[in-house]
mmCIF file of C-alpha atoms in Angstrom:
data_model
loop_
_atom_site.group_PDB
_atom_site.id
_atom_site.type_symbol
_atom_site.label_atom_id
_atom_site.label_comp_id
_atom_site.label_asym_id
_atom_site.label_seq_id
_atom_site.Cartn_x
_atom_site.Cartn_y
_atom_site.Cartn_z
ATOM 1 C CA UNK A 1317 1.019 -1.239 -6.956
ATOM 2 C CA UNK A 1318 2.141 -2.324 -11.115
ATOM 3 C CA UNK A 1319 5.318 -3.322 -10.227
ATOM 4 C CA UNK A 1320 3.794 -6.373 -7.688
ATOM 5 C CA UNK A 1321 1.866 -7.319 -10.493
ATOM 6 C CA UNK A 1322 4.182 -7.083 -12.909
ATOM 7 C CA UNK A 1323 7.055 -8.829 -10.971
ATOM 8 C CA UNK A 1324 4.781 -11.376 -10.649
ATOM 9 C CA UNK A 1325 3.499 -12.097 -14.070
ATOM 10 C CA UNK A 1326 7.609 -11.775 -15.249
ATOM 11 C CA UNK A 1327 7.938 -14.731 -12.580
ATOM 12 C CA UNK A 1328 5.152 -16.797 -14.127
ATOM 13 C CA UNK A 1329 7.003 -16.060 -17.479
ATOM 14 C CA UNK A 1330 10.786 -17.484 -16.050
ATOM 15 C CA UNK A 1331 8.817 -20.501 -14.532
ATOM 16 C CA UNK A 1332 7.374 -21.374 -17.942
ATOM 17 C CA UNK A 1333 10.958 -21.182 -19.259
ATOM 18 C CA UNK A 1334 12.325 -23.493 -16.864
ATOM 19 C CA UNK A 1335 9.409 -25.767 -16.883
ATOM 20 C CA UNK A 1336 7.925 -28.447 -19.337
ATOM 21 C CA UNK A 1337 6.025 -25.722 -20.717
ATOM 22 C CA UNK A 1338 9.034 -23.776 -22.393
ATOM 23 C CA UNK A 1339 7.574 -24.141 -25.828
ATOM 24 C CA UNK A 1340 4.553 -21.651 -24.280
ATOM 25 C CA UNK A 1341 7.187 -19.118 -23.735
ATOM 26 C CA UNK A 1342 8.429 -19.144 -27.011
ATOM 27 C CA UNK A 1343 5.215 -18.774 -28.633
ATOM 28 C CA UNK A 1344 4.262 -16.081 -26.034
ATOM 29 C CA UNK A 1345 7.868 -14.277 -27.287
ATOM 30 C CA UNK A 1346 6.573 -14.736 -31.067
ATOM 31 C CA UNK A 1347 3.405 -13.201 -30.302
ATOM 32 C CA UNK A 1348 5.018 -10.394 -28.574
ATOM 33 C CA UNK A 1349 6.831 -9.540 -31.451
ATOM 34 C CA UNK A 1350 4.430 -9.410 -33.832
ATOM 35 C CA UNK A 1351 2.063 -7.413 -31.435
ATOM 36 C CA UNK A 1352 4.822 -4.880 -30.086
ATOM 37 C CA UNK A 1353 3.216 -1.720 -31.752
ATOM 38 C CA UNK A 1354 -0.412 -2.453 -30.191
ATOM 39 C CA UNK A 1355 0.259 -0.043 -27.080
ATOM 40 C CA UNK A 1356 1.211 2.773 -29.445
ATOM 41 C CA UNK A 1357 -1.883 2.112 -31.694
ATOM 42 C CA UNK A 1358 -5.066 2.348 -29.360
ATOM 43 C CA UNK A 1359 -4.467 -0.931 -27.455
ATOM 44 C CA UNK A 1360 -6.754 -3.573 -27.115
ATOM 45 C CA UNK A 1361 -9.490 -2.909 -24.375
ATOM 46 C CA UNK A 1362 -11.725 -5.385 -22.827
ATOM 47 C CA UNK A 1363 -15.394 -4.018 -21.445
ATOM 48 C CA UNK A 1364 -15.272 -7.548 -19.412
ATOM 49 C CA UNK A 1365 -12.061 -6.826 -17.849
ATOM 50 C CA UNK A 1366 -12.661 -3.788 -16.695
ATOM 51 C CA UNK A 1367 -16.361 -4.324 -15.450
ATOM 52 C CA UNK A 1368 -14.517 -7.025 -13.047
ATOM 53 C CA UNK A 1369 -16.278 -7.198 -9.687
ATOM 54 C CA UNK A 1370 -12.895 -6.818 -7.842
ATOM 55 C CA UNK A 1371 -12.569 -3.372 -9.162
ATOM 56 C CA UNK A 1372 -16.311 -2.751 -8.107
ATOM 57 C CA UNK A 1373 -14.743 -3.613 -4.372
ATOM 58 C CA UNK A 1374 -11.235 -1.530 -5.080
ATOM 59 C CA UNK A 1375 -13.357 1.865 -5.689
ATOM 60 C CA UNK A 1376 -15.750 1.382 -2.663
ATOM 61 C CA UNK A 1377 -12.837 0.561 -0.745
ATOM 62 C CA UNK A 1378 -11.380 4.126 -0.775
ATOM 63 C CA UNK A 1379 -14.220 5.073 -1.756
ATOM 64 C CA UNK A 1380 -13.253 6.737 -5.483
ATOM 65 C CA UNK A 1381 -15.740 9.151 -6.705
ATOM 66 C CA UNK A 1382 -15.582 11.285 -10.156
ATOM 67 C CA UNK A 1383 -16.919 14.418 -9.874
ATOM 68 C CA UNK A 1384 -18.009 16.092 -13.135
ATOM 69 C CA UNK A 1385 -18.002 20.183 -13.672
ATOM 70 C CA UNK A 1386 -18.730 20.834 -17.378
ATOM 71 C CA UNK A 1387 -20.251 18.436 -20.416
ATOM 72 C CA UNK A 1388 -17.732 17.314 -22.949
ATOM 73 C CA UNK A 1389 -18.654 17.179 -26.534
ATOM 74 C CA UNK A 1390 -18.418 13.835 -28.158
ATOM 75 C CA UNK A 1391 -17.415 15.680 -31.394
ATOM 76 C CA UNK A 1392 -14.060 16.360 -29.854
ATOM 77 C CA UNK A 1393 -10.701 14.854 -28.600
ATOM 78 C CA UNK A 1394 -9.829 15.787 -25.327
ATOM 79 C CA UNK A 1395 -6.436 15.831 -23.636
ATOM 80 C CA UNK A 1396 -7.126 15.409 -19.919
ATOM 81 C CA UNK A 1397 -4.188 16.181 -17.406
ATOM 82 C CA UNK A 1398 -4.387 14.199 -14.416
ATOM 83 C CA UNK A 1399 -2.797 15.979 -11.177
ATOM 84 C CA UNK A 1400 -1.357 14.458 -8.863
ATOM 85 C CA UNK A 1401 0.428 11.330 -9.672
ATOM 86 C CA UNK A 1402 0.471 10.512 -6.091
ATOM 87 C CA UNK A 1403 1.677 6.808 -5.088
ATOM 88 C CA UNK A 1404 -0.554 4.507 -6.317
ATOM 89 C CA UNK A 1405 -2.508 6.689 -9.005
ATOM 90 C CA UNK A 1406 -5.371 5.211 -7.759
ATOM 91 C CA UNK A 1407 -8.016 8.034 -8.975
ATOM 92 C CA UNK A 1408 -6.805 7.624 -12.410
ATOM 93 C CA UNK A 1409 -6.668 3.977 -12.612
ATOM 94 C CA UNK A 1410 -10.538 3.430 -10.544
ATOM 95 C CA UNK A 1411 -12.092 6.124 -12.619
ATOM 96 C CA UNK A 1412 -10.815 5.567 -16.234
ATOM 97 C CA UNK A 1413 -9.726 1.716 -16.139
ATOM 98 C CA UNK A 1414 -12.894 0.449 -14.368
ATOM 99 C CA UNK A 1415 -16.133 0.419 -14.283
ATOM 100 C CA UNK A 1416 -18.410 2.640 -16.331
ATOM 101 C CA UNK A 1417 -18.073 6.066 -14.438
ATOM 102 C CA UNK A 1418 -16.738 8.256 -17.110
ATOM 103 C CA UNK A 1419 -18.725 6.900 -19.499
ATOM 104 C CA UNK A 1420 -22.196 7.187 -17.894
ATOM 105 C CA UNK A 1421 -21.130 10.818 -16.925
ATOM 106 C CA UNK A 1422 -19.266 11.639 -20.308
ATOM 107 C CA UNK A 1423 -21.506 9.316 -23.265
ATOM 108 C CA UNK A 1424 -19.535 9.034 -26.344
ATOM 109 C CA UNK A 1425 -15.974 9.811 -25.003
ATOM 110 C CA UNK A 1426 -13.859 6.439 -24.576
ATOM 111 C CA UNK A 1427 -10.752 7.399 -22.163
ATOM 112 C CA UNK A 1428 -7.119 6.178 -22.535
ATOM 113 C CA UNK A 1429 -4.859 6.292 -19.722
ATOM 114 C CA UNK A 1430 -1.239 6.798 -20.937
ATOM 115 C CA UNK A 1431 1.411 5.047 -18.859
ATOM 116 C CA UNK A 1432 4.961 4.742 -19.338
ATOM 117 C CA UNK A 1433 5.854 2.500 -21.957
ATOM 118 C CA UNK A 1434 8.407 0.290 -20.372
ATOM 119 C CA UNK A 1435 5.018 -1.737 -18.446
ATOM 120 C CA UNK A 1436 4.315 -2.896 -21.940
ATOM 121 C CA UNK A 1437 7.492 -4.809 -21.933
ATOM 122 C CA UNK A 1438 6.659 -6.895 -19.282
ATOM 123 C CA UNK A 1439 5.603 -10.474 -20.424
ATOM 124 C CA UNK A 1440 1.439 -11.462 -19.657
ATOM 125 C CA UNK A 1441 1.125 -8.068 -17.507
ATOM 126 C CA UNK A 1442 0.658 -6.172 -20.745
ATOM 127 C CA UNK A 1443 -2.054 -7.842 -22.097
ATOM 128 C CA UNK A 1444 -3.976 -7.114 -18.851
ATOM 129 C CA UNK A 1445 -3.362 -3.401 -18.642
ATOM 130 C CA UNK A 1446 -3.896 -3.142 -22.134
ATOM 131 C CA UNK A 1447 -7.221 -4.788 -21.946
ATOM 132 C CA UNK A 1448 -8.057 -2.514 -18.902
ATOM 133 C CA UNK A 1449 -7.239 0.720 -21.408
ATOM 134 C CA UNK A 1450 -4.045 1.496 -20.854
ATOM 135 C CA UNK A 1451 -1.671 2.626 -23.463
ATOM 136 C CA UNK A 1452 1.905 3.834 -23.782
ATOM 137 C CA UNK A 1453 2.573 7.246 -23.297
ATOM 138 C CA UNK A 1454 5.082 7.477 -26.257
ATOM 139 C CA UNK A 1455 4.155 10.847 -28.212
ATOM 140 C CA UNK A 1456 3.011 8.030 -31.357
ATOM 141 C CA UNK A 1457 0.571 6.730 -28.740
ATOM 142 C CA UNK A 1458 -1.128 10.079 -27.654
ATOM 143 C CA UNK A 1459 -0.867 11.086 -31.452
ATOM 144 C CA UNK A 1460 -2.789 7.783 -32.456
ATOM 145 C CA UNK A 1461 -5.521 8.842 -29.574
ATOM 146 C CA UNK A 1462 -6.013 12.217 -30.517
ATOM 147 C CA UNK A 1463 -6.025 11.474 -34.762
ATOM 148 C CA UNK A 1464 -9.446 10.391 -34.217
ATOM 149 C CA UNK A 1465 -11.448 11.952 -37.030
ATOM 150 C CA UNK A 1466 -14.538 11.663 -35.562
ATOM 151 C CA UNK A 1467 -13.738 12.790 -32.173
ATOM 152 C CA UNK A 1468 -14.994 11.126 -28.906
ATOM 153 C CA UNK A 1469 -11.331 10.394 -27.918
ATOM 154 C CA UNK A 1470 -9.881 11.372 -24.322
ATOM 155 C CA UNK A 1471 -6.287 11.138 -23.573
ATOM 156 C CA UNK A 1472 -5.491 10.907 -19.862
ATOM 157 C CA UNK A 1473 -1.940 12.054 -19.006
ATOM 158 C CA UNK A 1474 -0.692 12.184 -15.344
ATOM 159 C CA UNK A 1475 1.327 15.279 -16.321
ATOM 160 C CA UNK A 1476 3.823 15.240 -13.370
ATOM 161 C CA UNK A 1477 5.180 11.598 -14.170
ATOM 162 C CA UNK A 1478 6.520 9.242 -11.861
ATOM 163 C CA UNK A 1479 8.699 12.293 -10.501
ATOM 164 C CA UNK A 1480 6.320 13.461 -8.794
ATOM 165 C CA UNK A 1481 5.324 10.431 -6.996
ATOM 166 C CA UNK A 1482 8.465 11.489 -4.621
ATOM 167 C CA UNK A 1483 6.044 14.484 -3.180
ATOM 168 C CA UNK A 1484 3.315 12.698 -2.827
ATOM 169 C CA UNK A 1485 3.189 13.101 1.120
ATOM 170 C CA UNK A 1486 -0.104 13.618 2.842
ATOM 171 C CA UNK A 1487 -0.917 17.058 2.758
ATOM 172 C CA UNK A 1488 1.405 17.781 -0.027
ATOM 173 C CA UNK A 1489 -0.284 19.943 -2.900
ATOM 174 C CA UNK A 1490 3.030 20.081 -4.866
ATOM 175 C CA UNK A 1491 2.532 19.389 -8.608
ATOM 176 C CA UNK A 1492 5.797 18.748 -11.119
ATOM 177 C CA UNK A 1493 4.487 20.953 -14.041
ATOM 178 C CA UNK A 1494 6.371 23.879 -14.958
ATOM 179 C CA UNK A 1495 8.412 22.283 -17.189
ATOM 180 C CA UNK A 1496 6.316 19.804 -18.776
ATOM 181 C CA UNK A 1497 5.046 21.088 -21.746
ATOM 182 C CA UNK A 1498 4.994 18.319 -24.223
ATOM 183 C CA UNK A 1499 1.041 17.743 -23.560
ATOM 184 C CA UNK A 1500 0.596 21.279 -24.481
ATOM 185 C CA UNK A 1501 2.432 20.937 -27.756
ATOM 186 C CA UNK A 1502 0.479 17.393 -28.615
ATOM 187 C CA UNK A 1503 -3.077 19.352 -27.831
ATOM 188 C CA UNK A 1504 -1.861 22.465 -30.094
ATOM 189 C CA UNK A 1505 -0.854 19.601 -33.076
ATOM 190 C CA UNK A 1506 -4.325 17.710 -32.701
ATOM 191 C CA UNK A 1507 -6.581 20.706 -32.112
ATOM 192 C CA UNK A 1508 -7.408 18.502 -28.844
ATOM 193 C CA UNK A 1509 -9.137 20.574 -25.778
ATOM 194 C CA UNK A 1510 -7.862 20.553 -22.629
ATOM 195 C CA UNK A 1511 -9.019 19.332 -19.497
ATOM 196 C CA UNK A 1512 -7.338 20.072 -15.908
ATOM 197 C CA UNK A 1513 -8.558 17.019 -13.737
ATOM 198 C CA UNK A 1514 -7.448 17.280 -10.094
ATOM 199 C CA UNK A 1515 -7.696 14.231 -7.762
ATOM 200 C CA UNK A 1516 -8.366 15.269 -4.286
ATOM 201 C CA UNK A 1517 -7.324 12.717 -1.659
ATOM 202 C CA UNK A 1518 -4.394 10.854 -4.057
ATOM 203 C CA UNK A 1519 -1.847 11.977 -1.740
ATOM 204 C CA UNK A 1520 -3.408 10.966 1.478
ATOM 205 C CA UNK A 1521 -3.304 6.792 0.490
ATOM 206 C CA UNK A 1522 0.289 6.246 1.798
ATOM 207 C CA UNK A 1523 3.411 7.884 4.239
ATOM 208 C CA UNK A 1524 6.291 7.926 2.866
ATOM 209 C CA UNK A 1525 9.898 8.374 4.460
ATOM 210 C CA UNK A 1526 11.249 11.888 4.368
ATOM 211 C CA UNK A 1527 12.821 12.850 1.439
ATOM 212 C CA UNK A 1528 13.310 16.610 0.705
ATOM 213 C CA UNK A 1529 14.978 17.972 -1.543
ATOM 214 C CA UNK A 1530 18.832 17.853 -1.595
ATOM 215 C CA UNK A 1531 19.037 14.837 1.199
ATOM 216 C CA UNK A 1532 20.553 11.809 0.384
ATOM 217 C CA UNK A 1533 17.537 9.820 0.098
ATOM 218 C CA UNK A 1534 15.750 12.475 -2.564
ATOM 219 C CA UNK A 1535 19.574 12.317 -4.101
ATOM 220 C CA UNK A 1536 19.419 8.536 -4.829
ATOM 221 C CA UNK A 1537 15.894 7.955 -5.861
ATOM 222 C CA UNK A 1538 16.512 10.866 -8.310
ATOM 223 C CA UNK A 1539 19.321 9.409 -9.840
ATOM 224 C CA UNK A 1540 17.567 5.307 -9.975
ATOM 225 C CA UNK A 1541 14.389 7.506 -11.547
ATOM 226 C CA UNK A 1542 16.711 8.589 -14.221
ATOM 227 C CA UNK A 1543 18.225 5.240 -14.560
ATOM 228 C CA UNK A 1544 15.070 3.155 -14.447
ATOM 229 C CA UNK A 1545 12.504 5.232 -16.044
ATOM 230 C CA UNK A 1546 10.156 5.293 -12.866
ATOM 231 C CA UNK A 1547 10.390 6.648 -9.249
ATOM 232 C CA UNK A 1548 10.690 4.604 -5.827
ATOM 233 C CA UNK A 1549 8.865 6.277 -3.113
ATOM 234 C CA UNK A 1550 9.292 4.512 0.188
ATOM 235 C CA UNK A 1551 6.094 4.331 1.409
ATOM 236 C CA UNK A 1552 3.859 2.622 4.159
ATOM 237 C CA UNK A 1553 0.246 2.314 5.049
ATOM 238 C CA UNK A 1554 -1.638 -0.202 6.823
ATOM 239 C CA UNK A 1555 -1.986 -3.772 6.836
ATOM 240 C CA UNK A 1556 -4.785 -6.254 6.468
ATOM 241 C CA UNK A 1557 -5.776 -6.973 10.049
ATOM 242 C CA UNK A 1558 -3.991 -3.906 11.578
ATOM 243 C CA UNK A 1559 -3.581 -0.007 11.001
ATOM 244 C CA UNK A 1560 -0.208 0.881 12.102
ATOM 245 C CA UNK A 1561 2.097 -0.914 9.194
ATOM 246 C CA UNK A 1562 1.484 -2.464 6.050
ATOM 247 C CA UNK A 1563 1.426 -1.576 2.217
ATOM 248 C CA UNK A 1564 -2.350 -1.584 2.170
ATOM 249 C CA UNK A 1565 -3.389 1.941 1.295
ATOM 250 C CA UNK A 1566 -5.733 3.715 3.623
ATOM 251 C CA UNK A 1567 -8.978 3.964 3.619
ATOM 252 C CA UNK A 1568 -9.138 7.527 2.437
ATOM 253 C CA UNK A 1569 -12.099 9.248 -0.104
ATOM 254 C CA UNK A 1570 -10.553 10.223 -3.193
ATOM 255 C CA UNK A 1571 -13.026 12.543 -5.390
ATOM 256 C CA UNK A 1572 -11.523 13.007 -8.852
ATOM 257 C CA UNK A 1573 -13.073 16.728 -10.106
ATOM 258 C CA UNK A 1574 -12.962 16.949 -14.123
ATOM 259 C CA UNK A 1575 -12.808 20.269 -14.890
ATOM 260 C CA UNK A 1576 -14.523 22.423 -17.938
ATOM 261 C CA UNK A 1577 -12.342 22.002 -21.327
ATOM 262 C CA UNK A 1578 -10.068 24.961 -22.714
ATOM 263 C CA UNK A 1579 -10.891 24.758 -26.582
ATOM 264 C CA UNK A 1580 -7.810 24.657 -28.538
ATOM 265 C CA UNK A 1581 -7.390 25.244 -32.574
ATOM 266 C CA UNK A 1582 -5.064 23.268 -34.166
ATOM 267 C CA UNK A 1583 -1.748 24.165 -34.960
ATOM 268 C CA UNK A 1584 0.479 21.687 -36.456
ATOM 269 C CA UNK A 1585 3.626 23.922 -35.867
ATOM 270 C CA UNK A 1586 3.022 26.060 -32.796
ATOM 271 C CA UNK A 1587 5.671 28.598 -31.606
ATOM 272 C CA UNK A 1588 7.724 28.908 -28.409
ATOM 273 C CA UNK A 1589 5.502 31.548 -27.452
ATOM 274 C CA UNK A 1590 2.095 29.962 -28.329
ATOM 275 C CA UNK A 1591 2.926 26.636 -26.176
ATOM 276 C CA UNK A 1592 4.232 28.921 -22.983
ATOM 277 C CA UNK A 1593 0.713 30.923 -23.724
ATOM 278 C CA UNK A 1594 -1.596 28.018 -23.806
ATOM 279 C CA UNK A 1595 0.419 26.134 -20.902
ATOM 280 C CA UNK A 1596 -0.045 29.424 -18.407
ATOM 281 C CA UNK A 1597 -3.811 29.461 -19.347
ATOM 282 C CA UNK A 1598 -3.611 25.808 -18.597
ATOM 283 C CA UNK A 1599 -1.989 26.509 -15.022
ATOM 284 C CA UNK A 1600 -4.303 29.122 -14.282
ATOM 285 C CA UNK A 1601 -7.658 26.964 -15.229
ATOM 286 C CA UNK A 1602 -6.164 24.118 -13.173
ATOM 287 C CA UNK A 1603 -5.669 26.367 -9.918
ATOM 288 C CA UNK A 1604 -9.261 27.942 -10.494
ATOM 289 C CA UNK A 1605 -10.794 24.391 -10.462
ATOM 290 C CA UNK A 1606 -8.516 23.168 -6.969
ATOM 291 C CA UNK A 1607 -9.627 26.640 -5.361
ATOM 292 C CA UNK A 1608 -13.381 25.770 -6.282
ATOM 293 C CA UNK A 1609 -13.701 22.728 -5.039
ATOM 294 C CA UNK A 1610 -10.959 22.648 -2.564
ATOM 295 C CA UNK A 1611 -13.385 23.167 0.867
ATOM 296 C CA UNK A 1612 -15.332 20.598 -0.452
ATOM 297 C CA UNK A 1613 -12.736 18.104 0.094
ATOM 298 C CA UNK A 1614 -11.217 18.929 3.357
ATOM 299 C CA UNK A 1615 -8.528 21.516 2.253
ATOM 300 C CA UNK A 1616 -7.984 24.334 4.636
ATOM 301 C CA UNK A 1617 -8.757 27.731 3.077
ATOM 302 C CA UNK A 1618 -5.258 28.901 3.429
ATOM 303 C CA UNK A 1619 -3.749 26.217 1.232
ATOM 304 C CA UNK A 1620 -2.905 26.469 -2.172
ATOM 305 C CA UNK A 1621 -1.053 24.494 -5.433
ATOM 306 C CA UNK A 1622 2.469 24.741 -5.716
ATOM 307 C CA UNK A 1623 3.754 24.737 -9.465
ATOM 308 C CA UNK A 1624 7.490 23.462 -9.646
#
């Protein structure tokens, strides 16, 4: 979804260069140079863009719901770990980048969805994603958000990253998290409370071509992911006027459940052991969140999360 829009924006930029309006492209390049660090310094959100009517229809299509399980005090900063990645990351975008669902449930908190820095190099597209509340997933960007002394900031990080998108099959409960500990270290360094978030239904939006680990397709996808920085899952769903084939996601409800915060005391130089301990506690809380709510959203009793 993001790549399609980004390609359109890049195409528009190329058209400007080749047209009589090339000087506009030059001016934009100058702006890009001067504004290059903005995605790492909190971005430039626009409540007007976040409130576009089209996003209301986007949320209602699935529909997308945000579920609160505990209060989050605006006196603290938080690092929300979002799971799973899925193909579209619809729950993260719909709940944290559009409308007022999050601020209504958690007054005083401002969410920042961190995405791969590569997207902010796309002309024009970068302006849109920043206006929606997205910022870079770089260490500098996360630190900037979590350094807010007055509290009230919430970094939202899709922990599994692009690699996890390759496991986004309907019914899949596999999370790429065992080796992902950088977010734990960031939470400790800034004293940001950790909050596990699980988005039920995220993996049900598309059907992906079978790509078990070790297969030739998976090997190619993993190599391309390492080169380009983002995954290329081969997926399909429904069409606009028929249900057999297309790229329109299936209408499957998404319930993004925000768990209880894990208090974190600031530690500027955490040891490996301290990081491991907090990581283990986070996994425990994430699994507990899933088990407590899976019955409400159609997950069979015998199904459990798989951490890899």
